[in-house]
Amino acid sequence: MQAFLPFTRPEIDEATIAGVAEVLRSGWITSGPQVKALEAALSERRGGRAVRTFNSGTAALEVALRIAGIGEGDEVLTTPLSWVATANVVLEVGARPVFVDVDPRTRNIDLDLAEKAITPATRAIIPVDLAGLPVDRDRLYDLAKRKHLRVIEDAAQSFGASWRGKPLGSFGDLVCFSFHANKNITSAEGGALVLPDPGLVPLCERLRLQGVERSGEDGMEVDVLGGKWNLTDVAARIGLGQLVHLEKFTQRRRNLARRYFEHWDAGGELPVQDFEQSNWHMFQVVLPEKQNRAAFIKRMREQGIGIGVHYPAMHLFKLYRRLGWRAGQFPNAERLGRSLVTLPLFPAMRDEDVDRVCEAARKAFK
Ligand SMILES: Cc1ncc(COP(=O)(O)O)c(C=O)c1O
């Protein structure tokens, strides 16, 4: 029996492990020089834009909403086909998430439908680059400009992806990344927010840590309610160790994705073949309607292969049903939410592992 192949696995090198040990010995383990170094490195890779880190991508999204001034009475457009954090943060700030169906091809928010869903209360849109495939930034920002919407990019999955040759985060409004363990680069848990204007840094930093503003040797003031969302130096050191491998990791993911396209013959709907812009965070296949997903996952596991589920359409969760959302409202997201599976894809995978997944899937399809 071959070793179990998970759907994803972080790749942490020995230099990073040694670096973390150094941080642990340094006497400064929470936010400090490593956090500053990570923010500087991220900023440098985002055209010099101001970047601040957080202890999760969720925190980055919530702070972005607060910076945009989104709150009670406001509506925020988003996709139902995402990790539930995307809409939960809208509730956290007291606003209303307004779901919009996805394009069945890209599996990302349908921007024509988004435009139709705009009301006088709509203040912002949170697009999600599912699996790392970028939402059309030209159309997104055209819509935002015409309709005076703030854009909070949920680029949690698309760090390393680009639009027309420009890395996501190097342009646009408020751009949020996640460095959760599953992501293309990780800090175990963590996130970052790219700000459209350096003048927002002080507010961003206050919102990140209890609203506290320090001055002089001993001054302290609080005039906004902040959270406890700062990244630790331990985590930041992991992030720094990962960042240097980003291009190599992305290239490897692209090559593995190409191999899936060459070898997959088990049926279903494959993702958009984008080898320019996507960071191939995930390789997701839509199972045919008649294929029971749980049975497929079980049969793959029996063959030593882990399959992920990302994600059930979130408007059907009890929390969102209680707010009035119903089955049948977003047929594309609902169908995808029932039938998408995430195949193994991570940089340390070998070419033969892809072949093994494809062969196992052929046997698992019944
Ligand atoms: C699309 C999307 N949004 C938001 C998040 C939240 O990021 P984090 O888990 O770092 O809080 C994730 C993480 O899985 C995600 O995939």
Tab-separated table of N, CA and C and ligand atoms in Angstrom, residues 56-59 61 82-83 85-86 128 154 156-157 178-180 183 189-191 311, ligand 1:
chain	number	residue	atom	x	y	z
A	56	SER	N	-5.127	36.020	11.160
A	56	SER	CA	-5.904	35.192	10.227
A	56	SER	C	-6.335	36.042	9.033
A	57	GLY	N	-6.724	35.355	7.986
A	57	GLY	CA	-7.304	36.051	6.840
A	57	GLY	C	-8.652	36.641	7.217
A	58	THR	N	-9.359	35.955	8.096
A	58	THR	CA	-10.660	36.439	8.553
A	58	THR	C	-10.508	37.805	9.215
A	59	ALA	N	-9.494	37.945	10.076
A	59	ALA	CA	-9.252	39.224	10.750
A	59	ALA	C	-8.940	40.313	9.727
A	61	LEU	N	-10.012	40.503	6.681
A	61	LEU	CA	-11.274	40.874	6.028
A	61	LEU	C	-12.117	41.774	6.929
A	82	SER	N	-17.974	29.914	-1.053
A	82	SER	CA	-16.693	30.290	-0.454
A	82	SER	C	-16.651	29.702	0.944
A	83	TRP	N	-15.498	29.839	1.574
A	83	TRP	CA	-15.397	29.513	2.997
A	83	TRP	C	-16.287	30.508	3.726
A	85	ALA	N	-16.206	32.192	6.235
A	85	ALA	CA	-15.604	33.422	6.772
A	85	ALA	C	-15.963	34.638	5.921
A	86	THR	N	-16.059	34.445	4.605
A	86	THR	CA	-16.310	35.551	3.678
A	86	THR	C	-17.569	36.329	4.048
A	128	VAL	N	-14.408	36.662	-4.391
A	128	VAL	CA	-13.525	35.589	-3.909
A	128	VAL	C	-12.924	34.899	-5.132
A	154	ASP	N	-11.461	39.305	-1.345
A	154	ASP	CA	-11.131	38.124	-0.564
A	154	ASP	C	-10.200	37.285	-1.435
A	156	ALA	N	-7.988	35.384	-0.235
A	156	ALA	CA	-7.450	34.409	0.726
A	156	ALA	C	-6.766	33.249	0.005
A	157	GLN	N	-7.345	32.850	-1.128
A	157	GLN	CA	-6.828	31.674	-1.835
A	157	GLN	C	-5.903	32.035	-2.993
A	178	SER	N	-4.875	35.137	3.025
A	178	SER	CA	-4.784	34.224	4.171
A	178	SER	C	-3.503	33.413	4.057
A	179	PHE	N	-2.875	33.170	5.204
A	179	PHE	CA	-1.700	32.294	5.250
A	179	PHE	C	-1.978	31.075	6.119
A	180	HIS	N	-3.248	30.657	6.124
A	180	HIS	CA	-3.641	29.432	6.817
A	180	HIS	C	-2.827	28.246	6.264
A	183	LYS	N	-2.940	27.144	2.623
A	183	LYS	CA	-2.764	28.102	1.534
A	183	LYS	C	-1.417	27.910	0.835
A	189	GLU	N	-1.165	29.911	10.871
A	189	GLU	CA	-2.365	30.741	10.769
A	189	GLU	C	-1.861	32.149	10.500
A	190	GLY	N	-2.616	32.921	9.742
A	190	GLY	CA	-2.196	34.294	9.503
A	190	GLY	C	-2.897	34.884	8.303
A	191	GLY	N	-2.711	36.175	8.132
A	191	GLY	CA	-3.320	36.848	6.997
A	191	GLY	C	-2.671	38.195	6.790
A	311	TYR	N	-16.810	24.346	-1.397
A	311	TYR	CA	-17.460	24.387	-0.090
A	311	TYR	C	-18.938	24.143	-0.333
B	1	LIG	C1	-12.032	32.257	0.478
B	1	LIG	C2	-11.569	32.375	1.888
B	1	LIG	N1	-11.882	33.467	2.594
B	1	LIG	C3	-11.451	33.648	3.843
B	1	LIG	C4	-10.684	32.708	4.487
B	1	LIG	C5	-10.274	32.936	5.888
B	1	LIG	O1	-8.915	32.843	6.105
B	1	LIG	P1	-8.360	32.346	7.533
B	1	LIG	O2	-8.660	30.893	7.660
B	1	LIG	O3	-6.905	32.640	7.462
B	1	LIG	O4	-9.052	33.147	8.570
B	1	LIG	C6	-10.329	31.544	3.792
B	1	LIG	C7	-9.517	30.508	4.446
B	1	LIG	O5	-9.717	29.330	4.280
B	1	LIG	C8	-10.791	31.366	2.473
B	1	LIG	O6	-10.489	30.272	1.770
